[in-house]
Short mmCIF file of C-alpha atoms and ligand atoms in Angstrom, two decimals:
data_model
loop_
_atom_site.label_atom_id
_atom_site.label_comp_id
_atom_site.label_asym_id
_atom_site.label_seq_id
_atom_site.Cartn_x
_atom_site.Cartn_y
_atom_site.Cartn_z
CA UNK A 16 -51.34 139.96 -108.31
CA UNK A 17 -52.75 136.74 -107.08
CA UNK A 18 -55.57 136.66 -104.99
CA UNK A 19 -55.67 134.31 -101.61
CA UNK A 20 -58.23 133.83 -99.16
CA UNK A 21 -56.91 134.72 -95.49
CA UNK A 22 -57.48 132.56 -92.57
CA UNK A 23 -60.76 134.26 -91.96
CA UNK A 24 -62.31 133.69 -94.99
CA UNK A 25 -61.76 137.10 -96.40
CA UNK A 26 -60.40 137.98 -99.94
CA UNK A 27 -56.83 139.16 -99.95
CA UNK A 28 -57.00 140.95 -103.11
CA UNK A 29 -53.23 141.66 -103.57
CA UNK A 30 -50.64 139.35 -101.69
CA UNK A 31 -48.91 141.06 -98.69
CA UNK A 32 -45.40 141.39 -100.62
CA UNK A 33 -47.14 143.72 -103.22
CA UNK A 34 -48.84 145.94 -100.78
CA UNK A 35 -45.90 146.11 -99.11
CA UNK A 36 -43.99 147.54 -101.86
CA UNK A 37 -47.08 149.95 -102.49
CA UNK A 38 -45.88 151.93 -99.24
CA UNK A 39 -42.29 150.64 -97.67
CA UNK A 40 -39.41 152.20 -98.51
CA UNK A 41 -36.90 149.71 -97.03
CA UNK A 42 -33.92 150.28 -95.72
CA UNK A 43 -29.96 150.01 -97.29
CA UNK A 44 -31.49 149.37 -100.27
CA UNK A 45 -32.42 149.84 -103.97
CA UNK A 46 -35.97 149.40 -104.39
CA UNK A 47 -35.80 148.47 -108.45
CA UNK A 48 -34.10 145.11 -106.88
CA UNK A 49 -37.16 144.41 -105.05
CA UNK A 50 -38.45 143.83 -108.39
CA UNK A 51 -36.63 140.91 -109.28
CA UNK A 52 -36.43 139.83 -105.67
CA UNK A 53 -39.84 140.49 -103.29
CA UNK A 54 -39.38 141.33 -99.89
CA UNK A 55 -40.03 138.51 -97.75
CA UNK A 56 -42.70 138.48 -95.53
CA UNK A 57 -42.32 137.18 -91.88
CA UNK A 58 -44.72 135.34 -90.17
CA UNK A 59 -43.09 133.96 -87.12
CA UNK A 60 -39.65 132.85 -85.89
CA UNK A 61 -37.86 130.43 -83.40
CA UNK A 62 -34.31 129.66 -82.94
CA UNK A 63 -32.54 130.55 -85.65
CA UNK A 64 -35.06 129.84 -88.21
CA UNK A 65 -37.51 132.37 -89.82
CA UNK A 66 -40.81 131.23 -91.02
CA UNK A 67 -42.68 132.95 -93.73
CA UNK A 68 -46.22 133.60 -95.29
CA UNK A 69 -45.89 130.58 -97.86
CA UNK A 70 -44.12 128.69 -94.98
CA UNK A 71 -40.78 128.14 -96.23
CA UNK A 72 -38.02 128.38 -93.48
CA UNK A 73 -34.75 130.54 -93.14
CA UNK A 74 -32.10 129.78 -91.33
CA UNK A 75 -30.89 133.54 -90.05
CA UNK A 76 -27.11 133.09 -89.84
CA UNK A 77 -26.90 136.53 -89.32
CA UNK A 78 -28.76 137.45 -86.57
CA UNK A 79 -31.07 139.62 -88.35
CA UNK A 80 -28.22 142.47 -88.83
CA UNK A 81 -26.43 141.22 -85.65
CA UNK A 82 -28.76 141.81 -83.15
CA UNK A 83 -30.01 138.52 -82.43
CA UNK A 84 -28.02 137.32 -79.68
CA UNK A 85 -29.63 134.56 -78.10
CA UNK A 86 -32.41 133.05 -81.20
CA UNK A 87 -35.70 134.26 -82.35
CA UNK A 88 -38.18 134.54 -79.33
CA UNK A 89 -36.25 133.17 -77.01
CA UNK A 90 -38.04 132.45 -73.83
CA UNK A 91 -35.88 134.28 -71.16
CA UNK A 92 -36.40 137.43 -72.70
CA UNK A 93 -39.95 137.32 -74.10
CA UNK A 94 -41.05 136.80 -70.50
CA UNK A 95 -38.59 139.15 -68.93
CA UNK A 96 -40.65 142.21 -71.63
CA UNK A 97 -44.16 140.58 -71.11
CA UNK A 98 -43.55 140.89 -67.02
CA UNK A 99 -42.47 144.50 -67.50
CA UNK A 100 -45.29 145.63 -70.19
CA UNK A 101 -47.89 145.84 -67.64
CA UNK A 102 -45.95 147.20 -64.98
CA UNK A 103 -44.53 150.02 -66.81
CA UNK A 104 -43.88 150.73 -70.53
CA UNK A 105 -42.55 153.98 -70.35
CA UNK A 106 -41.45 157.53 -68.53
CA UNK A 107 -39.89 160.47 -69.19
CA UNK A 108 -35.78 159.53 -68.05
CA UNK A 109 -35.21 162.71 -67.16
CA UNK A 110 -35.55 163.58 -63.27
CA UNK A 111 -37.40 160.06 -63.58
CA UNK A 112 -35.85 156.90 -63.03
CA UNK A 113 -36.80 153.14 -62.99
CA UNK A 114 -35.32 149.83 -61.79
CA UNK A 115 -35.14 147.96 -64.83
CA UNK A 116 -32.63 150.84 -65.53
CA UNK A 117 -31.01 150.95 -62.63
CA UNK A 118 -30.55 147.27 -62.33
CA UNK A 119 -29.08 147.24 -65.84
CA UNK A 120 -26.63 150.26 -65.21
CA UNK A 121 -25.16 147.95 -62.38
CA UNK A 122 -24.93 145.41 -64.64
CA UNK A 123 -23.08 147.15 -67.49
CA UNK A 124 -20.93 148.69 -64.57
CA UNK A 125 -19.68 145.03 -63.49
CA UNK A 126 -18.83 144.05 -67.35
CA UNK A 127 -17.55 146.74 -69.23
CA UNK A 128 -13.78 148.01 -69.43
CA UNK A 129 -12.22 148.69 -66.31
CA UNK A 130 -12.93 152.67 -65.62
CA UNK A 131 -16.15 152.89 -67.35
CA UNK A 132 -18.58 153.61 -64.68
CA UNK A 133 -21.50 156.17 -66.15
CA UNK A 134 -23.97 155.01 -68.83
CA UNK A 135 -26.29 157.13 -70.97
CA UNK A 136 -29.09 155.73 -72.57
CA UNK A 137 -30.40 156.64 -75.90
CA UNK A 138 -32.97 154.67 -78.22
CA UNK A 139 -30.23 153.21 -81.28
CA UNK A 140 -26.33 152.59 -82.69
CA UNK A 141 -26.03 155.99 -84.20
CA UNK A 142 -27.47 158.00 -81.76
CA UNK A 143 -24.88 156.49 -78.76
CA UNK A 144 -22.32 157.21 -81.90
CA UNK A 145 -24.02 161.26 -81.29
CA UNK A 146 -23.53 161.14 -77.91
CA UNK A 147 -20.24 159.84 -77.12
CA UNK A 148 -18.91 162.45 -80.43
CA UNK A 149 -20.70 165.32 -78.66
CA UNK A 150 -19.37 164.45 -75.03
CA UNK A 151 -15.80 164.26 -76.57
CA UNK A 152 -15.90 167.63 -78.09
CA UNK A 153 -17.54 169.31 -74.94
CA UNK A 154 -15.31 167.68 -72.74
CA UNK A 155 -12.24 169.61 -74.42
CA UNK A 156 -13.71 172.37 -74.07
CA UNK A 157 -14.69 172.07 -69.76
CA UNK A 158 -11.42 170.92 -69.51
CA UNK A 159 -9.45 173.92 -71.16
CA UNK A 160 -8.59 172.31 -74.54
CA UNK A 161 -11.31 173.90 -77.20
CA UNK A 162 -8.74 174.02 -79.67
CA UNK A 163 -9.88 170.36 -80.03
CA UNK A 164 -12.85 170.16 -82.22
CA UNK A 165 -11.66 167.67 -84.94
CA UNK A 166 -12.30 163.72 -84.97
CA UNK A 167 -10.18 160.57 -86.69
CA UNK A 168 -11.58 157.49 -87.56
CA UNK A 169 -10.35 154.32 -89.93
CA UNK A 170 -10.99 153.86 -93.30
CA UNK A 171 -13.69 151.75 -94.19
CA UNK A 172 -14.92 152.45 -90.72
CA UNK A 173 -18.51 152.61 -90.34
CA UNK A 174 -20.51 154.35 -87.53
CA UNK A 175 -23.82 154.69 -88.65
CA UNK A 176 -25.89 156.87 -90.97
CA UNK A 177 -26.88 160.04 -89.33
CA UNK A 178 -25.15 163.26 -90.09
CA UNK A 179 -22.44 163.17 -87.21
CA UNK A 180 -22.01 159.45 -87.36
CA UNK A 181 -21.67 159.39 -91.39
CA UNK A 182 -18.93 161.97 -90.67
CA UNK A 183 -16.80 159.75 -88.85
CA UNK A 184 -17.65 156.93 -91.53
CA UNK A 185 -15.22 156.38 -94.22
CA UNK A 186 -17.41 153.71 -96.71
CA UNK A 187 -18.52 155.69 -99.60
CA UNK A 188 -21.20 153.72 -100.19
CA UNK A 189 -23.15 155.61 -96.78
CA UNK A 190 -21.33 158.66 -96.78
CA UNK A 191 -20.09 159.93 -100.65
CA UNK A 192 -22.78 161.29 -101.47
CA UNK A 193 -23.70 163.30 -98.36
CA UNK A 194 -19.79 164.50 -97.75
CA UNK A 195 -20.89 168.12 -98.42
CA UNK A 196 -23.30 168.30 -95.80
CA UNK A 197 -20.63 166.40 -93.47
CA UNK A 198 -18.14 167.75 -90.58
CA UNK A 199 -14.35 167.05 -91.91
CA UNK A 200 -12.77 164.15 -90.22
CA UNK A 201 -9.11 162.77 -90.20
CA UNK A 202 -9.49 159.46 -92.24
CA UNK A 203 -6.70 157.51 -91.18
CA UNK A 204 -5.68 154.34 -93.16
CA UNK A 205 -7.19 151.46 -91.45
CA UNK A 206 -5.20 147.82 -91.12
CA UNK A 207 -6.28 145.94 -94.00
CA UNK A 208 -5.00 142.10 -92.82
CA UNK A 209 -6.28 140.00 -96.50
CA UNK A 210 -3.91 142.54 -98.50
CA UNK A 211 -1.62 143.82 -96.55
CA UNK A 212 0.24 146.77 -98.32
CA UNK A 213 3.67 145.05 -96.24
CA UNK A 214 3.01 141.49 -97.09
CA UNK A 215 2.46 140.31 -93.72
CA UNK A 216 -0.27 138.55 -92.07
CA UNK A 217 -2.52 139.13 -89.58
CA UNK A 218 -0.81 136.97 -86.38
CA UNK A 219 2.82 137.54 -87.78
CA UNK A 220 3.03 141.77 -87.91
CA UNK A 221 4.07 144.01 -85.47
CA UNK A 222 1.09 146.26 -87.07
CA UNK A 223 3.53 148.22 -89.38
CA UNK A 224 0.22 149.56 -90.89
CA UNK A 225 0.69 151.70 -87.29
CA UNK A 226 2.44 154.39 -89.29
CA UNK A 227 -0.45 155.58 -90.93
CA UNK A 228 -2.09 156.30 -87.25
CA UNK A 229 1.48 157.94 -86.35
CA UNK A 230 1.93 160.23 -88.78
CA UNK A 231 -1.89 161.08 -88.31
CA UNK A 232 -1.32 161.94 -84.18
CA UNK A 233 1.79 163.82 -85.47
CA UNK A 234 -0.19 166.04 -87.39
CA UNK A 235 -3.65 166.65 -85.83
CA UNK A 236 -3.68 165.32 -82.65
CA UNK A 237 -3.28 168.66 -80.88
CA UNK A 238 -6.76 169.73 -82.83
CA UNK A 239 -8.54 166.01 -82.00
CA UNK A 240 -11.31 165.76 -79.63
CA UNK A 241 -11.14 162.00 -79.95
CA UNK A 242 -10.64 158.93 -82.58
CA UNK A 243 -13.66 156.58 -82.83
CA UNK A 244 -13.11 153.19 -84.31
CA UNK A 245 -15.33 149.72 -84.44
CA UNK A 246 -12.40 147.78 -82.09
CA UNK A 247 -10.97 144.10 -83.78
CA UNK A 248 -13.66 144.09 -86.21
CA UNK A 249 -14.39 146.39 -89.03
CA UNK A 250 -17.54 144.95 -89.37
CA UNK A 251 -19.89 146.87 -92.52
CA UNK A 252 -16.36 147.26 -94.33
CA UNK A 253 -16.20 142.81 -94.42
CA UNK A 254 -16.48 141.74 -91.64
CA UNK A 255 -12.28 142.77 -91.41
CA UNK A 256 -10.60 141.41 -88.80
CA UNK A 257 -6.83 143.09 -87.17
CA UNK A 258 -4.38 142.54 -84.56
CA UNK A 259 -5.07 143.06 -80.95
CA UNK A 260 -1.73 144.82 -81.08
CA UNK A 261 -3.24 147.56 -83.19
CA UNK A 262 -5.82 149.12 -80.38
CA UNK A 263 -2.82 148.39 -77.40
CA UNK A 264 -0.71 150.80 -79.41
CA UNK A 265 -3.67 153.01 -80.17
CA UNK A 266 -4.68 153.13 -76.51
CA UNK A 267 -0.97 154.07 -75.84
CA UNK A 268 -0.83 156.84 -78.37
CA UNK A 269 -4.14 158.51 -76.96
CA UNK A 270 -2.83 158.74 -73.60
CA UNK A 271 0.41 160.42 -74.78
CA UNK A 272 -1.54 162.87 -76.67
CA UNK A 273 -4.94 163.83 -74.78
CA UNK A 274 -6.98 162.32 -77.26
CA UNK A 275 -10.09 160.54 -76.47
CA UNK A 276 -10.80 156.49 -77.66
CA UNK A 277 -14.26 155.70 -78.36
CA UNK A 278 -14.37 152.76 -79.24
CA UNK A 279 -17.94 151.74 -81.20
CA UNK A 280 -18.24 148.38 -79.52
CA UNK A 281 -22.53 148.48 -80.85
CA UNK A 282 -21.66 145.25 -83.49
CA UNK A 283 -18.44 143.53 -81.22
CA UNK A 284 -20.42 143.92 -77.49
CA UNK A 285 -21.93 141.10 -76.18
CA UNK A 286 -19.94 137.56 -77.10
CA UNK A 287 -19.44 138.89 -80.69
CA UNK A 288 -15.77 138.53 -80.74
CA UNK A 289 -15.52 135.78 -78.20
CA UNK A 290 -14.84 137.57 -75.10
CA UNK A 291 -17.66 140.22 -73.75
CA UNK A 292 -16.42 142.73 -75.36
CA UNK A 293 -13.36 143.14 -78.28
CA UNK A 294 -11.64 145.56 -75.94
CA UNK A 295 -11.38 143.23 -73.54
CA UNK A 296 -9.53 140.98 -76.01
CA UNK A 297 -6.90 143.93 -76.28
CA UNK A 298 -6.86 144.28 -72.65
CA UNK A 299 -7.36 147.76 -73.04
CA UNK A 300 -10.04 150.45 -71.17
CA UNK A 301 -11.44 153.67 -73.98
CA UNK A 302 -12.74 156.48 -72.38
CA UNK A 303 -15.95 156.38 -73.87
CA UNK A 304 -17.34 153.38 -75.72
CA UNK A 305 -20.58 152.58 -77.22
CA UNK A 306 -22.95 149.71 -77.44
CA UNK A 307 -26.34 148.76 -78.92
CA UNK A 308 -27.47 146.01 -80.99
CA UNK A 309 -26.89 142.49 -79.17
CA UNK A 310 -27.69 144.77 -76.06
CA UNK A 311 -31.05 143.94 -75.67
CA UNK A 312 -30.90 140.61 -77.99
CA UNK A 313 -32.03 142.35 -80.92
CA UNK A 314 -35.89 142.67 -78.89
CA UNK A 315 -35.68 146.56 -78.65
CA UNK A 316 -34.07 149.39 -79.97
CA UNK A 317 -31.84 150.69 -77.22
CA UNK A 318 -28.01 151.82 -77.07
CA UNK A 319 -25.73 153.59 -74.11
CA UNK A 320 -22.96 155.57 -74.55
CA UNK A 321 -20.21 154.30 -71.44
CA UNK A 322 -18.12 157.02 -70.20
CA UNK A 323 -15.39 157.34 -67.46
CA UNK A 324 -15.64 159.04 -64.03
CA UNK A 325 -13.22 161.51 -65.81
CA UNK A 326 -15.58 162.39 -68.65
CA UNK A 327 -18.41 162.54 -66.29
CA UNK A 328 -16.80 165.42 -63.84
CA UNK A 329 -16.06 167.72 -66.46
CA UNK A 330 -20.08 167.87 -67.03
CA UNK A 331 -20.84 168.25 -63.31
CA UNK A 332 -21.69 171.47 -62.23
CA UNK A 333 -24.09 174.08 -61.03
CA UNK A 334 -26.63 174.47 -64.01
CA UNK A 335 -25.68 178.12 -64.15
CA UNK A 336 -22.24 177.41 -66.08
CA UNK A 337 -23.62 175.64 -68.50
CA UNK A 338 -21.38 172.47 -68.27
CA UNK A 339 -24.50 170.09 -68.68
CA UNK A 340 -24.75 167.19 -71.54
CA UNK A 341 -27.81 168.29 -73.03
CA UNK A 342 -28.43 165.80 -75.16
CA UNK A 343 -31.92 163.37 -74.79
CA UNK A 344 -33.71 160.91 -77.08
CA UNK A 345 -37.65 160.27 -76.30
CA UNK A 346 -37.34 156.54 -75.66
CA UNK A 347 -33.68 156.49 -73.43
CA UNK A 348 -33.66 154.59 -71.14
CA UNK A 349 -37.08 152.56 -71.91
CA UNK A 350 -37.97 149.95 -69.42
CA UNK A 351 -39.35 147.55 -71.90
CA UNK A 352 -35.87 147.51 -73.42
CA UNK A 353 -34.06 147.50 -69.82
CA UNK A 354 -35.96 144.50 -68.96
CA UNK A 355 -34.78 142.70 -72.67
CA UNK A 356 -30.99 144.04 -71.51
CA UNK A 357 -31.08 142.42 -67.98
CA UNK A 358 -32.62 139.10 -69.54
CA UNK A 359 -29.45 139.17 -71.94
CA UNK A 360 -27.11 139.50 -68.85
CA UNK A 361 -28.92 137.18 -66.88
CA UNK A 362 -28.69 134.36 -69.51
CA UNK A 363 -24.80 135.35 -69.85
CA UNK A 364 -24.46 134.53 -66.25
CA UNK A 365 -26.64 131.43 -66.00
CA UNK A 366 -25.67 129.73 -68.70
CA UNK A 367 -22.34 128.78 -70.73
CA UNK A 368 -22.79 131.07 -73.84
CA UNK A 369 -19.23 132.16 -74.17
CA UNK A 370 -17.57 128.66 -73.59
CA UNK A 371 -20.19 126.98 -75.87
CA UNK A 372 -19.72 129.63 -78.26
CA UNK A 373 -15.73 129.32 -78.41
CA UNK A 374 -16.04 125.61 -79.16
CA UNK A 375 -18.74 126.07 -81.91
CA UNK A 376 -16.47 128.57 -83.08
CA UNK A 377 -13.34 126.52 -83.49
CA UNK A 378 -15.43 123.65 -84.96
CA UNK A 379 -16.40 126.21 -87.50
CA UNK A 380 -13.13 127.84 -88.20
CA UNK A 381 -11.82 124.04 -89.47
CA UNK A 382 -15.00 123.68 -91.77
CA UNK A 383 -15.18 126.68 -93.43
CA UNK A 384 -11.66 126.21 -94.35
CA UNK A 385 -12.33 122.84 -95.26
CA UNK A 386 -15.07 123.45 -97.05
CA UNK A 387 -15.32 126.81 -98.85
CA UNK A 388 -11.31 127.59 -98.72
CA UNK A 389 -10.44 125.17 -101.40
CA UNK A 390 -12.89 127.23 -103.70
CA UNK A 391 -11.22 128.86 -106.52
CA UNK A 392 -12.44 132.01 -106.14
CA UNK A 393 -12.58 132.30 -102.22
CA UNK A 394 -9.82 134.83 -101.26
CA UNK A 395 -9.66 134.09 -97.39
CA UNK A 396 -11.96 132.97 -93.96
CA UNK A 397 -11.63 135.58 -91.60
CA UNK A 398 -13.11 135.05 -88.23
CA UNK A 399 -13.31 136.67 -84.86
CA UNK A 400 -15.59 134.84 -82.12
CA UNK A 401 -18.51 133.03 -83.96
CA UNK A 402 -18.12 135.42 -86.91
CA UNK A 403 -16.77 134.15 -89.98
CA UNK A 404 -16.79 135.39 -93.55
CA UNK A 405 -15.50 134.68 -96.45
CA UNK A 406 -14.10 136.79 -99.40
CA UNK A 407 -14.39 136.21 -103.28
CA UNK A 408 -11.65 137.04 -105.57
CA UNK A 409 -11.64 137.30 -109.13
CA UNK A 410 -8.01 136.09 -109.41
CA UNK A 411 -7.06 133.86 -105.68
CA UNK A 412 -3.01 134.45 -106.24
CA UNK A 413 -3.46 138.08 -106.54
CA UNK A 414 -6.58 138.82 -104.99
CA UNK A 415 -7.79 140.71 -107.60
CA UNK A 416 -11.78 141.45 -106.91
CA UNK A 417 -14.45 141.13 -109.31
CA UNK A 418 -15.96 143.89 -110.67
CA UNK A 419 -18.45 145.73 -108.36
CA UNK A 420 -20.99 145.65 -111.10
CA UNK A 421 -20.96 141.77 -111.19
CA UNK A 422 -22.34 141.83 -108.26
CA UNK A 423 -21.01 138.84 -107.55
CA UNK A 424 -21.52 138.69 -103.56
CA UNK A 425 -25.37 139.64 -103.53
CA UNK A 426 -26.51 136.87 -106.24
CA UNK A 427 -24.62 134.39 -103.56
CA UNK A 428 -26.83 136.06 -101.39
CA UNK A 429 -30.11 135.73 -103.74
CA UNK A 430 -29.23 131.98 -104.24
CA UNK A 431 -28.56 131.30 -100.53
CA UNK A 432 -31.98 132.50 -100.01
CA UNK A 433 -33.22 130.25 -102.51
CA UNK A 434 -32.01 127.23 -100.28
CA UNK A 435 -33.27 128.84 -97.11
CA UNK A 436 -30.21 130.71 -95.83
CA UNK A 437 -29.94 133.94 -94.82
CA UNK A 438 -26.94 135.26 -95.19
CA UNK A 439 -25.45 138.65 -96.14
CA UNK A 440 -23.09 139.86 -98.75
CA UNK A 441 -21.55 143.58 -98.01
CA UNK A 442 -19.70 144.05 -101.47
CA UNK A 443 -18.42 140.03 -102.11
CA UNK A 444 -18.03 139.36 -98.75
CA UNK A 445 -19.99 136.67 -97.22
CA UNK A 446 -20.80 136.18 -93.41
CA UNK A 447 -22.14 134.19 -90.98
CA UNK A 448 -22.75 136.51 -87.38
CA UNK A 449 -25.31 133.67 -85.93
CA UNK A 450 -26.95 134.24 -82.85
CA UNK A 451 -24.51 133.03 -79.93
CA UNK A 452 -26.16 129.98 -79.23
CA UNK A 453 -26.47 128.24 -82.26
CA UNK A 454 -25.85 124.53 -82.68
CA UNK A 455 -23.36 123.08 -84.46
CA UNK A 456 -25.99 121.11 -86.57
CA UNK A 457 -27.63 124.69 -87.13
CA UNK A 458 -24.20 125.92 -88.34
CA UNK A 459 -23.93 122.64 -90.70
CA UNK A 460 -26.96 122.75 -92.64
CA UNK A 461 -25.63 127.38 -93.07
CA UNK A 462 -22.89 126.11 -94.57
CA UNK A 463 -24.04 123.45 -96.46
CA UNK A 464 -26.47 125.80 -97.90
CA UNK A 465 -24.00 128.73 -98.47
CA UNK A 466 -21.60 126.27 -100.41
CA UNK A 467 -24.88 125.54 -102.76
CA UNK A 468 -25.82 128.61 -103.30
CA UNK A 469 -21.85 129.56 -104.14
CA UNK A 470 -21.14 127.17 -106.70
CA UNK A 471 -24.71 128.01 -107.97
CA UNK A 472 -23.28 131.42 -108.77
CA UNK A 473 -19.62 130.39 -109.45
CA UNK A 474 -19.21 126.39 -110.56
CA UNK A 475 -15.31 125.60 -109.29
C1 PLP B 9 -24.87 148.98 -86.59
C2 PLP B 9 -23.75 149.84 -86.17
C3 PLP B 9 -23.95 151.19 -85.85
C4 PLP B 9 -25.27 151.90 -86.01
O1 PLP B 9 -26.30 151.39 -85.22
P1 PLP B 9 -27.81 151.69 -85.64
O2 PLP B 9 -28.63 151.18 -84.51
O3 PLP B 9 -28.05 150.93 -86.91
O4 PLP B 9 -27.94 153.15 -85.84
C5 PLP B 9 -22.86 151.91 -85.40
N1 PLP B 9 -21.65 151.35 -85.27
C6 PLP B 9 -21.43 150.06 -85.58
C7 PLP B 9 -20.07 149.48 -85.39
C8 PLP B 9 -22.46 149.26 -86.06
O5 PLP B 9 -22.23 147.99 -86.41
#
């Protein structure tokens, strides 16, 4: 490996990207790539552009896995953490409370779905995913209906990756190989807009794709605890986009039957989908819902579980009948990450991210279609709020898909971070999820670099 001299003047004998790879195991992915392709090492970041060791720039159109709502090191919140850090880093949440928290559950409380009023904190994505399965399932059985231990979920739905969460995740690639080790859930065929099985589109259906749901209640609703889905936006399935119609009639179907909604709102919350949350968009309330990621602008790991008055009174009862949620994470509730969560909401308030982001949005929309539609092998642009991938196809009339093992969608990835982009391939989907305050200019020179980088890898 080469050998540099560091700023002080001592000898680096390997560079930081192999000694990196001499003890990281990094996540979702397969270390033998990191052979052709190095991990890259971060220095510093600002805006929307990461900065790294050798000093070349990235423009994170992603929002480093969609957590970066407002920019790198945005000012708002780095002070709002660096005023709490010496005030108070941490306590134990239970018996113990804190302002930061209690400002933030008032907050949430003013935002959120109409009938969500009680908010437990835990420390990430899948663990609110835990908390808001396990509450479902207990609540059945305070409220006389034990019989009800099963879940549903969509196809292609994804979760997260511990052992609970994986079982309501339908992507092989996370859960196949675990499945034995999972709890059964009801899969239920989720809407699938690009190739719709009834050759409709998305804003022209009356969500015939329903059926699949129906039948589904028909059979197993009477043993279902709840159904947990990832509301408008399947995101880690490609970026898939359906009909607000489809969680109206879901919401409708729950109610007739006693079964729960959860609806896994850690990648739409916050601005994702254009309006604070994608259940809003629907105009409809779940009974539990769960939110992490842009929560604390991707500064801190922190997630809460929302749950109705409802929910909450079945738990609420002398200790000795054994009705309690026992259920508690180390870091819930940290006040570091509070004080990152009420910078987020006071920046929503004080400034116009949402209006801003709708116009940047549109602008985008005509663009992409502009630019990357026309593109032989680009299947669609699907979009929801600022998020907008694009899918390639083999074969555009029939949207036939290249073979997996072409691997077609990461090398537009490897080339796009060739020309400074960072942007992210699940399967051959492409995306842009930028941070919600991007410019327009920003968004230009993303796409400009992601058309490179795609006729790098397939010439029209
Ligand atoms: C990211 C994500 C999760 C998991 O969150 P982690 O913090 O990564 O555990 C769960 N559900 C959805 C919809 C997600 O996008």
């Amino acid at each position: 490996m080469e050998e540099k001299i560091n700023g002080t003047g001592k000898k680096q004998v390997e560079s930081l990207e192999a000694r990196d790879l001499a003890h990281i195991w990094h996540p979702a992915a397969q270390m033998k790539d990191y052979e052709a392709l190095p991990p890259i090492v971060v220095d510093h970041a600002k805006g929307v552009w990461l900065y790294d060791i050798h000093g070349k720039e990235y423009l994170d159109v992603i929002s480093s896995w969609w957590c970066n709502l407002f920019g790198h090191c945005n000012p708002i919140v780095s002070d709002a953490i660096k005023a709490q850090v010496d005030k108070l880093e941490h306590v134990i949440f239970a018996n113990f409370s804190h302002e930061p928290a209690i400002l933030l559950a008032e907050a949430l409380a003013a935002i959120v779905p109409q009938g969500l009023t009680k908010f437990h904190f835990n420390d990430n994505g899948s663990a609110a995913v835990e908390a808001a399965l396990k509450m479902a399932f207990q609540y059945h059985i305070q409220t006389g209906a034990p019989q009800r231990k099963k879940f549903m979920c969509l196809s292609e739905g994804y979760h997260g990756e511990t052992i609970g969460a994986l079982s309501v995740g339908s992507m092989d690639l996370y859960a196949k190989m675990y499945r034995p080790m999972l709890m059964e859930s009801i899969h239920i065929e989720a809407p699938d807009c690009f190739r719709c099985p009834y050759g409709k589109c998305r804003d022209c259906c009356a969500c015939e794709c329903f059926e699949h749901a129906e039948k589904a209640f028909a059979d197993h609703a009477k043993e279902t605890a709840a159904i947990i889905v990832e509301p408008l936006l399947q995101g880690s399935a490609g970026m898939r986009v359906y009909p607000t119609l489809y969680l109206q009639k879901l919401r409708k179907l729950c109610d007739e039957t006693g079964v729960l909604l959860i609806a896994d709102e850690i990648a739409t919350g916050f601005g994702r989908t254009g309006a604070m949350f994608a259940c809003g968009l629907a105009e409809i309330s779940p009974d539990l819902m769960t939110v992490s990621k842009g929560l604390t602008a991707g500064y801190l790991p922190m997630s809460v579980t929302c749950a109705t008055d409802a929910i909450y009174e079945a738990f609420y009862a002398d200790w000795s009948e054994g009705k309690a949620f026992v259920h508690s994470h180390t870091f819930a509730g940290n006040p570091l990450a509070c004080a990152a969560a009420l910078a987020v909401q006071r920046i929503f308030r004080t400034q116009p991210i949402l209006p801003n982001a709708a116009v940047n949005a549109k602008w985008l929309t005509k663009r992409m279609t502009d630019e990357l539609l026309p593109h032989p092998n680009v299947g669609e642009i699907r979009h929801i709020g600022l998020i907008h991938a694009f899918e390639l196809v083999a074969d555009k009339k029939t949207k036939e898909p290249f073979d997996a093992k072409k691997r077609v969608g990461y090398e537009v990835y490897r080339r796009a971070l060739a020309h400074g982009l960072l942007l992210r391939n699940v399967g051959d989907v492409l995306y842009f999820n930028p941070p919600l305050n991007i410019t327009q200019m920003e968004l230009d020179t993303a796409l400009t670099r992601a058309k490179a980088a795609l006729l790098e890898v397939l010439p029209a």
